[in-house]
Amino acid sequence: QVQLAESGGGLVQPGGSLRLSCATSGSIFSSNYMGWHRQAPGKQRELVARISVGGTTTYADSVKGRFTISRDNVKNTVYLQMNSAKPEDTAVYYCNARATVFASGYWGQGTQVTVSS
């Protein structure tokens, strides 16, 4: 019933850029907060960025000024533009859809991002 299709992960050099995409259904996209979370090996999952239906954004302090989350309401897709990538950005990035900021919601399969020279 719920599908979150992630793409765009891969290898990027420090200082480089990468764009992640997450496409879902219109019913899910139009009724939920959309966000990106990441998890590095042996570490807890953390919020990277989140955007509301109305366009309000939230970012982790570690990515402010470098990452940008956006929504395309025609394609039902959320993006994470990653600029000035750092090695500590290396993690599996997961797309998330939730009705409220307090819910867990639905999760994509994840896409690997590796920042290395």
Backbone as JSON Lines, residues from 0, in Angstrom:
{"i":0,"aa":"Q","n":[0.82,-1.21,0.0],"ca":[0.0,0.0,0.0],"c":[0.85,1.26,0.0]}
{"i":1,"aa":"V","n":[1.94,1.23,0.75],"ca":[2.83,2.38,0.86],"c":[4.16,2.04,0.23]}
{"i":2,"aa":"Q","n":[4.56,2.83,-0.74],"ca":[5.84,2.64,-1.4],"c":[6.62,3.95,-1.4]}
{"i":3,"aa":"L","n":[7.86,3.87,-0.94],"ca":[8.77,5.0,-0.97],"c":[9.98,4.57,-1.78]}
{"i":4,"aa":"A","n":[10.11,5.12,-2.96],"ca":[11.16,4.73,-3.9],"c":[12.31,5.72,-3.84]}
{"i":5,"aa":"E","n":[13.43,5.29,-3.27],"ca":[14.6,6.14,-3.11],"c":[15.6,5.9,-4.22]}
{"i":6,"aa":"S","n":[16.32,6.96,-4.57],"ca":[17.37,6.86,-5.57],"c":[18.36,8.0,-5.39]}
{"i":7,"aa":"G","n":[19.51,7.88,-6.02],"ca":[20.49,8.95,-6.03],"c":[21.71,8.75,-5.16]}
{"i":8,"aa":"G","n":[21.73,7.69,-4.36],"ca":[22.88,7.44,-3.52],"c":[24.09,7.02,-4.33]}
{"i":9,"aa":"G","n":[25.25,7.06,-3.69],"ca":[26.47,6.67,-4.37],"c":[27.7,7.23,-3.7]}
{"i":10,"aa":"L","n":[28.79,7.23,-4.44],"ca":[30.07,7.72,-3.95],"c":[30.3,9.15,-4.41]}
{"i":11,"aa":"V","n":[30.73,9.99,-3.49],"ca":[31.04,11.38,-3.81],"c":[32.29,11.79,-3.04]}
{"i":12,"aa":"Q","n":[33.11,12.64,-3.63],"ca":[34.32,13.12,-2.97],"c":[33.99,14.21,-1.97]}
{"i":13,"aa":"P","n":[34.82,14.37,-0.93],"ca":[34.61,15.47,0.01],"c":[34.52,16.81,-0.73]}
{"i":14,"aa":"G","n":[33.52,17.61,-0.36],"ca":[33.29,18.88,-1.03],"c":[32.38,18.78,-2.23]}
{"i":15,"aa":"G","n":[32.06,17.58,-2.63],"ca":[31.2,17.37,-3.78],"c":[29.72,17.44,-3.45]}
{"i":16,"aa":"S","n":[28.89,17.18,-4.46],"ca":[27.45,17.28,-4.31],"c":[26.75,16.01,-4.77]}
{"i":17,"aa":"L","n":[25.58,15.78,-4.2],"ca":[24.77,14.62,-4.52],"c":[23.31,14.98,-4.27]}
{"i":18,"aa":"R","n":[22.4,14.44,-5.05],"ca":[20.98,14.68,-4.83],"c":[20.23,13.36,-4.69]}
{"i":19,"aa":"L","n":[19.55,13.2,-3.57],"ca":[18.72,12.04,-3.31],"c":[17.27,12.34,-3.66]}
{"i":20,"aa":"S","n":[16.56,11.33,-4.16],"ca":[15.16,11.48,-4.52],"c":[14.33,10.4,-3.85]}
{"i":21,"aa":"C","n":[13.1,10.74,-3.51],"ca":[12.16,9.78,-2.93],"c":[10.79,10.05,-3.5]}
{"i":22,"aa":"A","n":[10.3,9.1,-4.28],"ca":[8.99,9.22,-4.91],"c":[7.97,8.33,-4.22]}
{"i":23,"aa":"T","n":[6.75,8.83,-4.06],"ca":[5.69,8.05,-3.42],"c":[4.36,8.37,-4.09]}
{"i":24,"aa":"S","n":[3.27,7.85,-3.54],"ca":[1.95,8.1,-4.1],"c":[1.45,9.48,-3.73]}
{"i":25,"aa":"G","n":[0.51,9.98,-4.51],"ca":[-0.04,11.3,-4.24],"c":[-0.77,11.37,-2.91]}
{"i":26,"aa":"S","n":[-1.48,10.31,-2.54],"ca":[-2.23,10.31,-1.28],"c":[-1.3,10.39,-0.07]}
{"i":27,"aa":"I","n":[-0.18,9.7,-0.14],"ca":[0.8,9.74,0.94],"c":[1.53,11.08,0.95]}
{"i":28,"aa":"F","n":[1.96,11.52,-0.2],"ca":[2.76,12.72,-0.31],"c":[2.0,13.96,0.16]}
{"i":29,"aa":"S","n":[0.72,14.04,-0.17],"ca":[-0.07,15.22,0.13],"c":[-0.58,15.27,1.57]}
{"i":30,"aa":"S","n":[-0.41,14.2,2.33],"ca":[-0.97,14.12,3.68],"c":[0.07,13.92,4.77]}
{"i":31,"aa":"N","n":[1.34,13.94,4.44],"ca":[2.38,13.6,5.41],"c":[3.56,14.55,5.38]}
{"i":32,"aa":"Y","n":[4.21,14.66,6.53],"ca":[5.54,15.21,6.55],"c":[6.43,14.25,5.78]}
{"i":33,"aa":"M","n":[7.38,14.79,5.03],"ca":[8.36,13.98,4.33],"c":[9.74,14.33,4.88]}
{"i":34,"aa":"G","n":[10.57,13.32,5.05],"ca":[11.87,13.6,5.61],"c":[12.94,12.62,5.21]}
{"i":35,"aa":"W","n":[14.16,12.99,5.52],"ca":[15.31,12.14,5.32],"c":[16.0,11.91,6.65]}
{"i":36,"aa":"H","n":[16.29,10.65,6.95],"ca":[17.04,10.25,8.13],"c":[18.25,9.45,7.66]}
{"i":37,"aa":"R","n":[19.26,9.38,8.49],"ca":[20.43,8.61,8.13],"c":[20.94,7.8,9.32]}
{"i":38,"aa":"Q","n":[21.63,6.71,9.0],"ca":[22.18,5.85,10.02],"c":[23.54,5.34,9.58]}
{"i":39,"aa":"A","n":[24.55,5.67,10.36],"ca":[25.89,5.18,10.12],"c":[26.08,3.87,10.87]}
{"i":40,"aa":"P","n":[27.02,3.02,10.44],"ca":[27.24,1.73,11.12],"c":[27.5,1.9,12.61]}
{"i":41,"aa":"G","n":[26.75,1.15,13.43],"ca":[26.93,1.18,14.86],"c":[26.37,2.41,15.55]}
{"i":42,"aa":"K","n":[25.67,3.27,14.81],"ca":[25.13,4.48,15.4],"c":[23.62,4.55,15.25]}
{"i":43,"aa":"Q","n":[23.01,5.4,16.06],"ca":[21.57,5.55,16.07],"c":[21.09,6.36,14.86]}
{"i":44,"aa":"R","n":[19.91,6.03,14.39],"ca":[19.29,6.78,13.31],"c":[19.06,8.23,13.75]}
{"i":45,"aa":"E","n":[19.31,9.18,12.86],"ca":[19.12,10.57,13.18],"c":[18.39,11.3,12.05]}
{"i":46,"aa":"L","n":[17.64,12.31,12.43],"ca":[16.95,13.15,11.46],"c":[17.97,14.03,10.75]}
{"i":47,"aa":"V","n":[17.88,14.07,9.43],"ca":[18.72,14.95,8.63],"c":[17.93,16.19,8.23]}
{"i":48,"aa":"A","n":[16.75,15.99,7.66],"ca":[15.92,17.1,7.23],"c":[14.48,16.64,7.1]}
{"i":49,"aa":"R","n":[13.55,17.56,7.3],"ca":[12.13,17.25,7.22],"c":[11.39,18.45,6.63]}
{"i":50,"aa":"I","n":[10.34,18.18,5.86],"ca":[9.54,19.24,5.27],"c":[8.07,18.92,5.44]}
{"i":51,"aa":"S","n":[7.28,19.91,5.85],"ca":[5.85,19.72,6.06],"c":[5.1,19.89,4.75]}
{"i":52,"aa":"V","n":[3.8,19.58,4.79],"ca":[2.95,19.78,3.61],"c":[2.98,21.24,3.19]}
{"i":53,"aa":"G","n":[3.03,22.13,4.18],"ca":[3.05,23.56,3.9],"c":[4.41,24.11,3.51]}
{"i":54,"aa":"G","n":[5.45,23.28,3.57],"ca":[6.77,23.71,3.14],"c":[7.72,24.13,4.25]}
{"i":55,"aa":"T","n":[7.32,24.0,5.5],"ca":[8.2,24.32,6.61],"c":[9.3,23.26,6.73]}
{"i":56,"aa":"T","n":[10.54,23.7,6.86],"ca":[11.67,22.78,6.87],"c":[12.37,22.75,8.22]}
{"i":57,"aa":"T","n":[12.96,21.6,8.51],"ca":[13.75,21.38,9.71],"c":[15.03,20.68,9.31]}
{"i":58,"aa":"Y","n":[16.17,21.13,9.85],"ca":[17.46,20.52,9.52],"c":[18.24,20.2,10.78]}
{"i":59,"aa":"A","n":[19.02,19.14,10.7],"ca":[19.99,18.87,11.75],"c":[21.06,19.95,11.71]}
{"i":60,"aa":"D","n":[21.58,20.33,12.88],"ca":[22.6,21.37,12.93],"c":[23.82,21.02,12.07]}
{"i":61,"aa":"S","n":[24.13,19.75,11.99],"ca":[25.31,19.31,11.27],"c":[25.23,19.51,9.76]}
{"i":62,"aa":"V","n":[24.02,19.71,9.23],"ca":[23.85,19.85,7.78],"c":[23.33,21.21,7.37]}
{"i":63,"aa":"K","n":[23.0,22.08,8.32],"ca":[22.49,23.4,8.0],"c":[23.48,24.17,7.13]}
{"i":64,"aa":"G","n":[22.97,24.77,6.08],"ca":[23.8,25.53,5.17],"c":[24.43,24.69,4.08]}
{"i":65,"aa":"R","n":[24.35,23.38,4.2],"ca":[24.93,22.48,3.21],"c":[23.87,21.65,2.48]}
{"i":66,"aa":"F","n":[22.86,21.19,3.2],"ca":[21.81,20.36,2.61],"c":[20.52,21.16,2.46]}
{"i":67,"aa":"T","n":[19.74,20.81,1.45],"ca":[18.45,21.44,1.22],"c":[17.4,20.38,0.89]}
{"i":68,"aa":"I","n":[16.29,20.4,1.61],"ca":[15.19,19.49,1.33],"c":[14.11,20.27,0.58]}
{"i":69,"aa":"S","n":[13.48,19.63,-0.4],"ca":[12.45,20.28,-1.18],"c":[11.4,19.27,-1.63]}
{"i":70,"aa":"R","n":[10.23,19.77,-2.05],"ca":[9.13,18.92,-2.51],"c":[8.72,19.32,-3.91]}
{"i":71,"aa":"D","n":[8.4,18.33,-4.73],"ca":[7.8,18.55,-6.04],"c":[6.4,17.97,-5.97]}
{"i":72,"aa":"N","n":[5.39,18.83,-5.9],"ca":[4.02,18.4,-5.7],"c":[3.36,17.82,-6.96]}
{"i":73,"aa":"V","n":[4.01,17.96,-8.09],"ca":[3.52,17.35,-9.33],"c":[4.02,15.93,-9.45]}
{"i":74,"aa":"K","n":[5.3,15.73,-9.14],"ca":[5.91,14.4,-9.23],"c":[5.78,13.59,-7.95]}
{"i":75,"aa":"N","n":[5.2,14.19,-6.89],"ca":[5.08,13.52,-5.6],"c":[6.43,13.0,-5.12]}
{"i":76,"aa":"T","n":[7.41,13.86,-5.18],"ca":[8.79,13.5,-4.89],"c":[9.43,14.5,-3.94]}
{"i":77,"aa":"V","n":[10.19,13.99,-2.99],"ca":[10.96,14.83,-2.09],"c":[12.44,14.64,-2.42]}
{"i":78,"aa":"Y","n":[13.22,15.71,-2.36],"ca":[14.63,15.68,-2.69],"c":[15.48,16.11,-1.51]}
{"i":79,"aa":"L","n":[16.69,15.62,-1.48],"ca":[17.69,16.1,-0.55],"c":[18.93,16.46,-1.36]}
{"i":80,"aa":"Q","n":[19.17,17.75,-1.51],"ca":[20.35,18.23,-2.2],"c":[21.48,18.33,-1.19]}
{"i":81,"aa":"M","n":[22.54,17.57,-1.41],"ca":[23.67,17.52,-0.5],"c":[24.85,18.23,-1.15]}
{"i":82,"aa":"N","n":[25.25,19.35,-0.58],"ca":[26.4,20.09,-1.06],"c":[27.5,20.1,0.0]}
{"i":83,"aa":"S","n":[28.71,20.39,-0.43],"ca":[29.86,20.43,0.47],"c":[29.92,19.18,1.34]}
{"i":84,"aa":"A","n":[29.79,18.04,0.71],"ca":[29.74,16.76,1.43],"c":[31.0,16.54,2.26]}
{"i":85,"aa":"K","n":[30.81,15.95,3.43],"ca":[31.9,15.63,4.34],"c":[31.94,14.13,4.6]}
{"i":86,"aa":"P","n":[33.1,13.59,4.95],"ca":[33.18,12.16,5.25],"c":[32.19,11.71,6.32]}
{"i":87,"aa":"E","n":[31.9,12.56,7.3],"ca":[30.96,12.21,8.35],"c":[29.51,12.14,7.87]}
{"i":88,"aa":"D","n":[29.26,12.53,6.62],"ca":[27.93,12.37,6.03],"c":[27.7,10.95,5.54]}
{"i":89,"aa":"T","n":[28.74,10.14,5.54],"ca":[28.62,8.76,5.08],"c":[27.64,7.99,5.95]}
{"i":90,"aa":"A","n":[26.61,7.41,5.33],"ca":[25.57,6.7,6.04],"c":[24.57,6.13,5.04]}
{"i":91,"aa":"V","n":[23.65,5.32,5.54],"ca":[22.5,4.92,4.75],"c":[21.42,5.96,4.99]}
{"i":92,"aa":"Y","n":[20.89,6.53,3.93],"ca":[19.87,7.56,4.02],"c":[18.5,6.97,3.73]}
{"i":93,"aa":"Y","n":[17.55,7.22,4.62],"ca":[16.2,6.67,4.51],"c":[15.17,7.76,4.29]}
{"i":94,"aa":"C","n":[14.28,7.54,3.37],"ca":[13.13,8.41,3.17],"c":[12.04,8.03,4.15]}
{"i":95,"aa":"N","n":[11.32,9.02,4.68],"ca":[10.29,8.77,5.67],"c":[9.05,9.61,5.4]}
{"i":96,"aa":"A","n":[7.89,9.03,5.63],"ca":[6.62,9.74,5.54],"c":[5.86,9.52,6.84]}
{"i":97,"aa":"R","n":[5.39,10.61,7.47],"ca":[4.66,10.49,8.73],"c":[3.57,11.55,8.82]}
{"i":98,"aa":"A","n":[2.47,11.18,9.47],"ca":[1.33,12.09,9.58],"c":[1.6,13.22,10.57]}
{"i":99,"aa":"T","n":[2.36,12.94,11.62],"ca":[2.76,13.94,12.59],"c":[4.23,13.77,12.91]}
{"i":100,"aa":"V","n":[4.83,14.79,13.51],"ca":[6.24,14.7,13.87],"c":[6.48,13.71,15.0]}
{"i":101,"aa":"F","n":[5.41,13.29,15.67],"ca":[5.52,12.36,16.79],"c":[5.39,10.9,16.36]}
{"i":102,"aa":"A","n":[4.95,10.65,15.13],"ca":[4.75,9.3,14.63],"c":[6.02,8.76,13.99]}
{"i":103,"aa":"S","n":[6.06,7.45,13.8],"ca":[7.18,6.81,13.12],"c":[6.96,6.78,11.62]}
{"i":104,"aa":"G","n":[5.74,6.48,11.21],"ca":[5.38,6.52,9.81],"c":[5.93,5.37,9.0]}
{"i":105,"aa":"Y","n":[6.19,5.65,7.73],"ca":[6.64,4.65,6.79],"c":[8.05,4.97,6.31]}
{"i":106,"aa":"W","n":[8.79,3.91,5.98],"ca":[10.19,4.06,5.64],"c":[10.54,3.4,4.32]}
{"i":107,"aa":"G","n":[11.44,4.01,3.59],"ca":[11.98,3.41,2.4],"c":[13.06,2.4,2.73]}
{"i":108,"aa":"Q","n":[13.62,1.78,1.71],"ca":[14.64,0.76,1.9],"c":[16.01,1.34,2.25]}
{"i":109,"aa":"G","n":[16.22,2.58,1.92],"ca":[17.48,3.24,2.19],"c":[18.4,3.24,0.99]}
{"i":110,"aa":"T","n":[19.24,4.25,0.91],"ca":[20.23,4.34,-0.15],"c":[21.57,4.76,0.46]}
{"i":111,"aa":"Q","n":[22.63,4.08,0.06],"ca":[23.95,4.31,0.64],"c":[24.59,5.56,0.05]}
{"i":112,"aa":"V","n":[25.09,6.42,0.93],"ca":[25.88,7.58,0.53],"c":[27.26,7.44,1.16]}
{"i":113,"aa":"T","n":[28.29,7.47,0.34],"ca":[29.66,7.37,0.83],"c":[30.44,8.58,0.37]}
{"i":114,"aa":"V","n":[31.01,9.31,1.32],"ca":[31.82,10.48,1.02],"c":[33.27,10.13,1.32]}
{"i":115,"aa":"S","n":[34.06,10.0,0.28],"ca":[35.44,9.57,0.43],"c":[36.27,10.01,-0.76]}
{"i":116,"aa":"S","n":[37.54,10.28,-0.51],"ca":[38.47,10.63,-1.57],"c":[39.18,9.4,-2.11]}
